[in-house]
Structures are given as structure tokens and as C-alpha cells.
Coordinates of C-alpha atoms and ligand atoms in Angstrom, one line a residue:
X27 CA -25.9 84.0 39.3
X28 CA -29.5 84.2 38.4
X29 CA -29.2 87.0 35.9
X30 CA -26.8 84.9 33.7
X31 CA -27.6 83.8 30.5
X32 CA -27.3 80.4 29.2
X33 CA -24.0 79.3 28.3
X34 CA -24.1 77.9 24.8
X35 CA -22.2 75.1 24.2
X36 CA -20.0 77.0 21.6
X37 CA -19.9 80.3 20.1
X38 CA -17.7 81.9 17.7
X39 CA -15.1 85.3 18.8
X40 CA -16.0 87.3 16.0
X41 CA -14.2 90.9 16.4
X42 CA -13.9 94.2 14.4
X43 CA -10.9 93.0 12.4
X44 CA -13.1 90.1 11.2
X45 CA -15.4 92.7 10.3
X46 CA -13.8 95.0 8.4
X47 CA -11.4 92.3 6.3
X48 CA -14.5 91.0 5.7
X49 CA -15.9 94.7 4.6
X50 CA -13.1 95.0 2.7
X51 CA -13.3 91.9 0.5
X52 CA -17.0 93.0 -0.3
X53 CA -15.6 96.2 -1.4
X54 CA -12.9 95.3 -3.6
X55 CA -15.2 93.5 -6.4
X56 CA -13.3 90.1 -5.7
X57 CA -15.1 87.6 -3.5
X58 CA -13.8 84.4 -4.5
X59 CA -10.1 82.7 -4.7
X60 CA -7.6 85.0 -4.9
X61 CA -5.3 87.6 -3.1
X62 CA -6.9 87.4 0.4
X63 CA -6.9 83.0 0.3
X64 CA -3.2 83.6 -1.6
X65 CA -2.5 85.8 1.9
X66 CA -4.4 83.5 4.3
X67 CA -2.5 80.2 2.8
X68 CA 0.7 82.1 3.3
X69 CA 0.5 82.9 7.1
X70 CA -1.1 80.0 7.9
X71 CA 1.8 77.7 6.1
X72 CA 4.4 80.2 8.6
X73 CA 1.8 79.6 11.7
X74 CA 2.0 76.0 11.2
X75 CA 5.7 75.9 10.0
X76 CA 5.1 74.2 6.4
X77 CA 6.2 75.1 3.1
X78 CA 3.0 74.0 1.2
X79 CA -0.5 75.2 2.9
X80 CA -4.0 74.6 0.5
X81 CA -6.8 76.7 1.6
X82 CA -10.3 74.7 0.7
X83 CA -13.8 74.8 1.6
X84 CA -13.7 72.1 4.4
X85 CA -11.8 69.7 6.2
X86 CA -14.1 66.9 4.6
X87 CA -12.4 68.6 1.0
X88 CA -9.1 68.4 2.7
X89 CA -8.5 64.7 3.9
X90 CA -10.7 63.7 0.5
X91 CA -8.3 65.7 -1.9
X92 CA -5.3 64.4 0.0
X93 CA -6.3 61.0 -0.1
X94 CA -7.7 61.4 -3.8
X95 CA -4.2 63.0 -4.9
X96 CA -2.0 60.3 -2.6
X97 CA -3.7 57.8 -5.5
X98 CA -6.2 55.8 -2.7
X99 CA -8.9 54.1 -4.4
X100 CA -11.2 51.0 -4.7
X101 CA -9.5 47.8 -3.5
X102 CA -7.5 49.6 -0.9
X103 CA -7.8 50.0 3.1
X104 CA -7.5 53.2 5.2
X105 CA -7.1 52.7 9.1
X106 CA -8.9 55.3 11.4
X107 CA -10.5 55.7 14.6
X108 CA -14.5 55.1 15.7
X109 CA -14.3 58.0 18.2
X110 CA -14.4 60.7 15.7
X111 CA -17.0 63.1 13.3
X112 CA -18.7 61.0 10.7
X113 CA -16.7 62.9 7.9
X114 CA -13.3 61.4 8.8
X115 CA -14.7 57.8 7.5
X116 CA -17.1 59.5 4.8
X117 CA -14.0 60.9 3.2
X118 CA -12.3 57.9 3.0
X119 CA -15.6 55.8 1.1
X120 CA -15.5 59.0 -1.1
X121 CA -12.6 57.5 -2.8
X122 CA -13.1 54.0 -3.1
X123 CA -11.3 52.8 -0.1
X124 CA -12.3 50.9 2.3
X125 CA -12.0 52.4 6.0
X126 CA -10.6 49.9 8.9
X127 CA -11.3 51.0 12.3
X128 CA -8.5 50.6 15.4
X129 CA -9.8 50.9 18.7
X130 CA -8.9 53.9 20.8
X131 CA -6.0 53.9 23.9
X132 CA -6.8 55.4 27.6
X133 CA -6.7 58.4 26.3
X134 CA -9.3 58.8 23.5
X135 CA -6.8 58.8 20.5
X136 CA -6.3 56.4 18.1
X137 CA -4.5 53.2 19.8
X138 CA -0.8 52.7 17.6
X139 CA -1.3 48.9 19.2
X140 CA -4.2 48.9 17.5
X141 CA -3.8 50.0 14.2
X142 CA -0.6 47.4 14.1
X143 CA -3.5 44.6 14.2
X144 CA -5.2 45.9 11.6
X145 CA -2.4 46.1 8.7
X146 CA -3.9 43.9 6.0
X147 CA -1.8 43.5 2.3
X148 CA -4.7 45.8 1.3
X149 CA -3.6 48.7 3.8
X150 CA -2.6 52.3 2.6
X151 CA -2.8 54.5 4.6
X152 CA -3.7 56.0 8.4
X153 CA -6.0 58.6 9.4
X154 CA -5.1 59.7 13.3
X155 CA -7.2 62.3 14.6
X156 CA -6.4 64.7 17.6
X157 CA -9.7 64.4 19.4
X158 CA -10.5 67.8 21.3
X159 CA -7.0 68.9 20.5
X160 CA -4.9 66.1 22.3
X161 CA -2.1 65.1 19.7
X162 CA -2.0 61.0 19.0
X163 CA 1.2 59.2 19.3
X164 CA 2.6 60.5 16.0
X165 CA 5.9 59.3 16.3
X166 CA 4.7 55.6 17.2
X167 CA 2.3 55.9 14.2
X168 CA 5.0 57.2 11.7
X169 CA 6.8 54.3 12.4
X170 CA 4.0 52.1 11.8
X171 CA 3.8 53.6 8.4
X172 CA 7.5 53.5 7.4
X173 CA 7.4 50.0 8.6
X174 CA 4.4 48.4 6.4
X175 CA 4.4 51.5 3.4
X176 CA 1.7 53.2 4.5
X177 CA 0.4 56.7 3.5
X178 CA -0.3 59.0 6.8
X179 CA -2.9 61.8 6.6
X180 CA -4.0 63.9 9.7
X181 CA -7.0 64.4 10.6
X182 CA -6.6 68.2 12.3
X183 CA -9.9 68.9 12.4
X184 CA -9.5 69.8 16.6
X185 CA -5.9 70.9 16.3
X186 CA -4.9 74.5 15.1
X187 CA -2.5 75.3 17.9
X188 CA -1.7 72.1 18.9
X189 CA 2.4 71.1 19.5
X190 CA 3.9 67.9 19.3
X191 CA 7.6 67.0 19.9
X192 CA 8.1 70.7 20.0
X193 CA 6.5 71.3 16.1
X194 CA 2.9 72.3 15.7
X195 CA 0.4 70.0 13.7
X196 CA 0.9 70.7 10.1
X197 CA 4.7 71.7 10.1
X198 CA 6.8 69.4 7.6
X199 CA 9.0 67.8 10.0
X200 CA 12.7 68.3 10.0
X201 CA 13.4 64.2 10.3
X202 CA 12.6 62.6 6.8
X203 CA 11.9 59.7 8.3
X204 CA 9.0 61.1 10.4
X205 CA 5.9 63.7 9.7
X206 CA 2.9 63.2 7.6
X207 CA 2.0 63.2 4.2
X208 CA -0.7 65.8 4.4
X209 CA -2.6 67.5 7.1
X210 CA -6.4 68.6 7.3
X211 CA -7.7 71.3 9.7
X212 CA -11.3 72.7 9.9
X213 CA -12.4 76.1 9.9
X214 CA -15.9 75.3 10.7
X215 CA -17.8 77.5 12.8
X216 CA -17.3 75.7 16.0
X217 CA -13.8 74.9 15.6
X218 CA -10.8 76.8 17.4
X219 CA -10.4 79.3 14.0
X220 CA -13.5 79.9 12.0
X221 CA -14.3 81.1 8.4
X222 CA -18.0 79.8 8.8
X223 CA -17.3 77.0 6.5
X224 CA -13.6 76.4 5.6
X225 CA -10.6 73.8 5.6
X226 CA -7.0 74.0 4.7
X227 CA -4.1 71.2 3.8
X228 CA -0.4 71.1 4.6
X229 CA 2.2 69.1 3.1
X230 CA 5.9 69.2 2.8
X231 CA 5.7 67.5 -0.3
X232 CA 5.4 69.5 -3.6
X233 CA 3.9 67.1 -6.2
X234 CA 1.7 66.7 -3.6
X235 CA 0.6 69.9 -3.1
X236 CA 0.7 70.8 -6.9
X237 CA -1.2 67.8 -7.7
X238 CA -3.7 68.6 -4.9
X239 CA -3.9 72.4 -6.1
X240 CA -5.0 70.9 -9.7
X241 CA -7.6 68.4 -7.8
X242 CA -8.8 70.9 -5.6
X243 CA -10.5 73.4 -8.6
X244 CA -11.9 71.3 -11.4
X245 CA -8.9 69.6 -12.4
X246 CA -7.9 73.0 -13.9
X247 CA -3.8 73.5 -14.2
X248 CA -3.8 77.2 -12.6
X249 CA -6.7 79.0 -11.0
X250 CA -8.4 82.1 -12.0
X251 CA -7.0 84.6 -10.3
X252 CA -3.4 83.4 -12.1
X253 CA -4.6 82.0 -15.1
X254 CA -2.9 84.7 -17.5
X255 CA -1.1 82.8 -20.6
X256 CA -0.1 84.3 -23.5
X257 CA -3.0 82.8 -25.2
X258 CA -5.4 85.2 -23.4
X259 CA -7.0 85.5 -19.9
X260 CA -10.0 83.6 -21.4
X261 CA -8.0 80.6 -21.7
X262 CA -7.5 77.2 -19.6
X263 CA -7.0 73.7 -19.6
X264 CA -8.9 70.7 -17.1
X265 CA -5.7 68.1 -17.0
X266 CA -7.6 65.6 -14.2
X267 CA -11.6 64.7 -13.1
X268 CA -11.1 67.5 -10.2
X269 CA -13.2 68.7 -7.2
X270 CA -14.6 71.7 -6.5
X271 CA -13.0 72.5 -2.9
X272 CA -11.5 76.2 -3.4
X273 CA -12.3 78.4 -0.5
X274 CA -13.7 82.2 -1.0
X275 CA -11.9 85.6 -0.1
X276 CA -15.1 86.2 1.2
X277 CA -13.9 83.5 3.8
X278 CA -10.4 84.0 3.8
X279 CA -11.4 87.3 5.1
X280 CA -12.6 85.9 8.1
X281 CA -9.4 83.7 8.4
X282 CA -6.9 86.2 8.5
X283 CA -7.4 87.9 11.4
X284 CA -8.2 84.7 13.8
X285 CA -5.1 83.1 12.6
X286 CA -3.7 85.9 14.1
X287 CA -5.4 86.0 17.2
X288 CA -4.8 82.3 17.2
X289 CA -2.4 81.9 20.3
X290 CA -4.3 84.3 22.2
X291 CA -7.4 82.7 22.0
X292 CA -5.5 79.1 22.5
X293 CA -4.1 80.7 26.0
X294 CA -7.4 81.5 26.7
X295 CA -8.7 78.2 26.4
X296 CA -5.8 76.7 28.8
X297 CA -7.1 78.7 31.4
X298 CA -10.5 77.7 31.1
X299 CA -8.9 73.9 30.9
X300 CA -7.0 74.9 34.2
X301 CA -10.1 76.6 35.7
X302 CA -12.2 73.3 34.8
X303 CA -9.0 70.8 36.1
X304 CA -8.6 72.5 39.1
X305 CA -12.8 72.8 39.7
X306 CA -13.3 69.0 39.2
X307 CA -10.2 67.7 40.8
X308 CA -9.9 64.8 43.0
X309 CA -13.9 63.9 42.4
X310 CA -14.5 59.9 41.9
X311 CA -17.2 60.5 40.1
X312 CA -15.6 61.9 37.1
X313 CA -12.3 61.6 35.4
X314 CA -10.6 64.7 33.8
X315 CA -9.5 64.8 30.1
X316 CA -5.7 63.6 29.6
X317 CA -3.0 66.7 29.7
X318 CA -0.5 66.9 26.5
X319 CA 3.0 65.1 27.4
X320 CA 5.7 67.7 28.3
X321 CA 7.4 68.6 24.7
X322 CA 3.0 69.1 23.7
X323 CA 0.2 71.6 23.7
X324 CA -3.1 70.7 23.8
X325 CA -5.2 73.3 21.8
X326 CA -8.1 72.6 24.1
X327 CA -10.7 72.4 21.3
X328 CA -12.9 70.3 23.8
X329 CA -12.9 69.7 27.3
X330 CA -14.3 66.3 27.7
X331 CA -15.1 65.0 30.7
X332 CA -15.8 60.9 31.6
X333 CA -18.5 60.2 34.3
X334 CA -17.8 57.3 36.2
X335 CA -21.4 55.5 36.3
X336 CA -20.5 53.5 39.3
X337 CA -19.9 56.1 41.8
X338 CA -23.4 58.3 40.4
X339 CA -27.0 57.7 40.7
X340 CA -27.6 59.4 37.1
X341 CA -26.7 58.9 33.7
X342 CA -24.9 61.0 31.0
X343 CA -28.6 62.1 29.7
X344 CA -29.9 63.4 33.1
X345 CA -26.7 64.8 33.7
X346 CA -26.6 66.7 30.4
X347 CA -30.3 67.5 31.0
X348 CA -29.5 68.9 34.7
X349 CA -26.7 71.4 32.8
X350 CA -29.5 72.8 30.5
X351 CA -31.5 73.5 33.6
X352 CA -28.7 75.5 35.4
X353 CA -28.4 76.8 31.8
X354 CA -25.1 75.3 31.2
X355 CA -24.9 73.3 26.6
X356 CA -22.6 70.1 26.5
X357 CA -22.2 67.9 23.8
X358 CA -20.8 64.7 23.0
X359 CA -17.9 63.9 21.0
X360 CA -18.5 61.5 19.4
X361 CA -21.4 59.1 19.0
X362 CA -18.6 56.5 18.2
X363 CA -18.8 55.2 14.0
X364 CA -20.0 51.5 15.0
X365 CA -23.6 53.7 15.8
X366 CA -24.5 54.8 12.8
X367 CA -27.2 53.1 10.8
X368 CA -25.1 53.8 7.7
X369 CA -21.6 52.7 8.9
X370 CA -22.8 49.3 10.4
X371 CA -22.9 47.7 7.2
X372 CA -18.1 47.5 8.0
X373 CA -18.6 48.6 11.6
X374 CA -19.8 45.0 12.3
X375 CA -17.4 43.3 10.6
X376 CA -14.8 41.4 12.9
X377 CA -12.2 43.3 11.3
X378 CA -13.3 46.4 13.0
X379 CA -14.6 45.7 16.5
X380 CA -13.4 48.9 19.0
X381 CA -14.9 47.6 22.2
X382 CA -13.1 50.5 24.1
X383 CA -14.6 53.4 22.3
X384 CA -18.3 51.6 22.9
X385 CA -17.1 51.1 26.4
X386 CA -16.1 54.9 26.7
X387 CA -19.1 56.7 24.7
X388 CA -21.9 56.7 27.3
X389 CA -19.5 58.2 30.0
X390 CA -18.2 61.4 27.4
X391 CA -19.8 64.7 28.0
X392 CA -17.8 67.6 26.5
X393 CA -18.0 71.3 28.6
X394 CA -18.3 74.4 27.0
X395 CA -14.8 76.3 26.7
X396 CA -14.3 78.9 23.9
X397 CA -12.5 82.4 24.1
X398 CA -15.8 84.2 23.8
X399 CA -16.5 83.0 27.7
X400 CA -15.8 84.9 30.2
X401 CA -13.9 83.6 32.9
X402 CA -16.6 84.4 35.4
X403 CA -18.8 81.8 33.0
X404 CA -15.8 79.5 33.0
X405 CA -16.0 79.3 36.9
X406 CA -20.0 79.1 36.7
X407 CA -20.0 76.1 34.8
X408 CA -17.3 74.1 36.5
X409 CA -18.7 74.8 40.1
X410 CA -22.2 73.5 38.6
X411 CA -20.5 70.4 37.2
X412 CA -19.7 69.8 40.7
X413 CA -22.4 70.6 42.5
X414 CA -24.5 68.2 40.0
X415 CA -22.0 65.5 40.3
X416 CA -22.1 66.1 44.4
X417 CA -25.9 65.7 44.5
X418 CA -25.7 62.4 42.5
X419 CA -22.8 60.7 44.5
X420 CA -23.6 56.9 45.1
X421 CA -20.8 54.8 47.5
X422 CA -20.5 51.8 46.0
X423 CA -21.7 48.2 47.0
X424 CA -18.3 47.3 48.5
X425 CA -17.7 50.1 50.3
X426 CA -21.1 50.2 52.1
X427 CA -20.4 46.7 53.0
X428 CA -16.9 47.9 54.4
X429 CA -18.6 50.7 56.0
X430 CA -21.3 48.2 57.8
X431 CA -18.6 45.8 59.1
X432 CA -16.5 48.6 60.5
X433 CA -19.6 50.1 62.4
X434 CA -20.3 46.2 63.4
X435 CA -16.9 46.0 65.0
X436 CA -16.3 49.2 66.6
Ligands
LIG13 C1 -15.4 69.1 12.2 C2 -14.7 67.9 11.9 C3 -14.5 67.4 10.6 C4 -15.1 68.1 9.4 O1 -14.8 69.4 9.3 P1 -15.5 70.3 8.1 O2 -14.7 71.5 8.0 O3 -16.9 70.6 8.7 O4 -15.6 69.5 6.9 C5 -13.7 66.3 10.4 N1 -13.2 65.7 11.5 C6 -13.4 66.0 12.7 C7 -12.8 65.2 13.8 C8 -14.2 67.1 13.0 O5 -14.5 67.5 14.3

């Protein structure tokens, strides 16, 4: 395969409809809020199966407008999870709050075990994210919640396309007892659907969402595009200290059409999961990211993979670094919060000690898997994951002393 190029660790599928929607936009003399976000909210609220579907600029605007509009201030505790993208816990200081990390189960997500330990009198809310795309134990965490009060917002950063118990992420569940206060997914450039820069927020509540909609451009009571009162087109009023999170037509453009090619694209990233799954099977010196339970889908956002250090002579760096020379990205998801120069200040605190994300981080290494691969690329990177793990293979201590004793006796 010498003539292939490298194999970026992510790309965006960016098609003719994106294009022209995007053409259009530029043509109609309208670029920001208004009939293509209106018509993006709208099929992405029926994709998702909620009533109530914000479009904003980011998912960092999303969970920081949710939480801003669920009242979550100074004095009060968030719980979230150390394995996850800076802006999850950023959001949360945004407001005042203070964020409370619970340690992460066997399979990356936030541990429901966990978070039980950490319920203070001070605690609000919970922020579970679906790292890569897996869902958490949302039914064990909405109990939690109902249980001790608490407010639950979703981090759905990884998890357009995602099913739990037979509902996507982001639907307004059909049990009152259960489901979410608000959801946040991403529409960053690397994520599953892209606008370049982009977020939007779900709830089945609709103060929420009307209070949220207020927050989310300058506190203002109606936005321009539908700010026509009988006292002129000119006029307004700012009812609350807002935010300025409103996302473009210019990018809503762009969202149209991938939420339509959503479950295409998702299919296409299962098979690259399967390609990967069946590739690396049955090797000790790696473990294979967890599947989604039977009523689940995983979107596949990531495909992270966990070297096992004892059974390989090399470590996540050389092994990363032995990809780029076969011309293969990976990444790393995440460089857990604890880290951070600027989150050690709470990361430290007894309060917040997550010895199985530490434990985990040095073994993640996350493939490249995005619908703009080919399949041929799919199988390229796989079979060099292999043949890099196969060249680094080390039998452990025991088992050369087993191997020495059997030679011994026979
Ligand atoms: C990308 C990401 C975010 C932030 O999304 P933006 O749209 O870039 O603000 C938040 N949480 C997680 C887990 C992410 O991966």
C-alpha cells in the first residue's frame, strides 16, 4: 500500500448538498439566525425525537446555557466525569458551581456507584458524558437524580446517533420519572455532524427551553428574525444578563444536509467499528472498546482502543509514533481532568480522586474511523495496528517461568 496517503486522524464528509445550502444561504442576503437554524432546529428535534431543540454556537454554549437557565450558581456542586474534553468542567466553573468529579466504570463512562459517593447537601446536578459515543447508564443515573433532587444535563458532545433503551440521546422520554433535563451535542468539526463550529440543546421542558431561548441571545425576549411587534421592527426588550450563543444560517446551512445523511454516515462507522473488532480480535495485547447493550447504538464517534502494557515491549507514545510512520493519526481521548495545570487546584482535593481514569489514560489510543474513509483505509489501519502490536509482543514474567519449568520436565 505504498501509494496511500496518510490517514488523518479525522476528517470531515463534506458533499455537494453541503455546498450548495451553504451557496444558497450566501445568496439569500440572510446569514445569521433565522429560517435555515428555524429549519435545522426543527428536523433535528424530529431526528432526536424532542419537542424543544435550541440550535447554538457550541456545545460549551449548550451545557453553560442549560445549566445557567436550570438556576446553578455559586455555592452549588455539579458531578461529572475526569475522562472527558476540558469544556464539560469549564462550563460548569462558568456559572459559579463547583464541579465534583466521580470516577469512571470498566467501560470508560461515568461510574453511577461513583457519583452516589459523591452527593454532598451542596449537590445539583450531573453531567454524564457518552465518551466516543457509548451511552452511560442513564437509567441508573436518573434514579440517582430523582432520589437526592438533582438536575441531569447530558453531555452529547460524542453522541448524535446514539440509542439508549430503544430512544436516541436527546429525545424527551416517554416515562416522567426518567430522561434528562437538557441535552448538549457538538457540531464541531470533528464530531459525527459538523457545522465547523456549532452546538444544539434538547429539552422536553418548555420553560426551559423558552428561558434558554432568552439566555441564549442577549437576554433579548424574541430574536431578530421574529422580532415584529406592533411597535415597529426596530423595537426590543433585554429581560435577563444573556449570552451570546445563537448559531448562523451560514452554519445551519451546513447542518441540514448531514443531519440528513446522519444514519448513513453512523452505518458507515459500525462497519468500520466491525472491520476494527474483527481485525484486533482475540490479541492480549490490546482490549477492544465496550459494544452498546442490546436495546443501544453506539454512534461510534471514537474507536478507542486500551493497550495492555504488560504483554508489550512499547508504550502508548512509541506506539502512536510507529502509526505516524506507517502513516496512520490517533489521538487520545482524554488527557483525564486531574492533568491539567488549571484543574488541579479541585482535581486534588479528596473529594475528587478518580484513580481508575489515571489508571486507564496511559493505555487509550483512539483509531481513526470517519465516513470519509474508505473501507480499503479502514482495513489498512487495523491490519497495521496488528502488525505493530505483533512486533512488540512481550510473554510475561510468569509465563516464561511456566514455559522454563515445562521444558525442565519434559
Ligand atoms: C467536543 C466536545 C465538547 C465541546 O464541544 P464544542 O462544540 O467544541 O464546544 C464538549 N464535550 C466533549 C466530550 C467534547 O468532545
Amino acid at each position: 500500500m505504498d501509494e496511500m496517503k496518510f490517514i488523518s486522524f479525522s476528517r470531515p464528509s463534506i458533499g455537494e448538498e453541503e455546498i450548495s445550502e451553504t451557496l444558497d444561504t450566501l445568496r439569500s442576503g440572510w446569514l445569521t439566525t433565522g429560517p435555515k437554524t428555524a429549519q435545522f432546529e426543527k428536523e433535528f428535534g424530529a431526528y432526536v425525537h424532542s419537542p424543544y431543540a435550541l440550535a447554538v454556537n457550541s456545545c460549551t454554549a449548550a451545557l453553560h446555557l442549560a445549566l445557567a437557565a436550570l438556576e446553578i450558581g455559586p455555592g452549588d456542586e455539579v458531578i461529572t466525569t475526569p475522562l472527558t474534553f476540558c469544556a464539560t468542567v469549564t462550563a460548569i466553573m462558568h456559572t459559579g458551581a463547583t464541579p465534583v468529579l466521580a470516577d469512571i466504570g470498566p467501560d470508560g463512562n461515568i461510574d453511577p456507584d461513583s457519583i452516589q459517593s459523591r452527593i454532598t447537601s451542596r449537590t445539583r446536578a450531573i453531567v454524564p458524558v457518552h465518551l466516543g459515543g457509548l451511552p452511560c447508564e442513564m437509567k441508573r443515573i436518573w434514579k440517582i437524580a430523582r432520589a437526592n433532587n438533582l438536575r441531569v444535563v447530558e453531555d452529547a458532545a460524542h453522541a448524535i446517533g446514539t440509542i439508549y433503551d430503544g430512544m436516541p440521546i436527546g429525545a424527551a422520554g416517554t416515562n416522567p420519572s426518567e430522561g434528562s433535563d437538557a441535552v448538549a451535542f457538538s457540531f464541531y468539526a470533528t464530531k459525527n455532524l459538523t457545522t465547523a463550529e456549532g452546538g444544539m440543546v434538547t429539552t422536553p421542558d418548555p420553560d426551559l427551553y423558552a428561558r434558554m431561548k432568552c439566555l441564549c441571545l442577549h437576554g433579548i425576549s424574541r430574536d431578530a428574525w421574529n422580532r415584529y411587534t406592533e411597535k415597529g421592527s426596530w423595537y426590543y426588550e433585554v429581560e435577563e444578563c444573556g449570552f451570546k450563543y445563537n448559531l448562523s444560517d451560514f452554519q445551519s446551512s451546513l447542518g441540514i444536509p448531514q443531519l440528513r445523511k446522519q444514519e448513513q454516515f453512523i452505518e458507515t462507522r459500525r462497519k468500520y467499528a466491525r472491520i476494527y473488532s474483527d481485525i484486533l480480535s482475540g490479541m492480549d495485547e490490546v482490549e477492544l472498546p465496550a459494544e452498546a447493550p442490546p436495546d443501544a447504538r453506539h454512534s461510534w464517534h471514537l474507536y478507542p482502543i486500551r493497550l495492555n502494557p504488560a504483554r508489550l515491549s512499547i508504550d502508548r507514545g512509541a506506539f502512536i509514533q510507529a502509526l505516524k510512520e506507517r502513516r496512520v493519526g490517533a489521538s487520545v481521548h482524554f488527557i483525564p481532568i486531574q492533568l491539567h495545570p488549571f484543574f488541579r487546584q479541585f482535581a486534588n482535593l479528596p473529594q475528587n480522586q478518580c484513580p481508575a481514569s489515571l489508571a486507564l489514560y496511559p493505555r487509550l489510543v483512539s483509531l481513526p474511523l470517519y465516513p470519509a474513509m474508505t473501507e480499503r483505509e479502514a482495513e489498512y489501519v487495523a491490519r497495521t495496528v496488528r502488525s505493530i502490536l505483533m512486533a512488540h509482543t512481550v510473554i510475561p514474567a510468569e509465563m516464561v517461568s511456566d514455559l522454563w519449568f515445562m521444558r525442565r520436565a519434559s
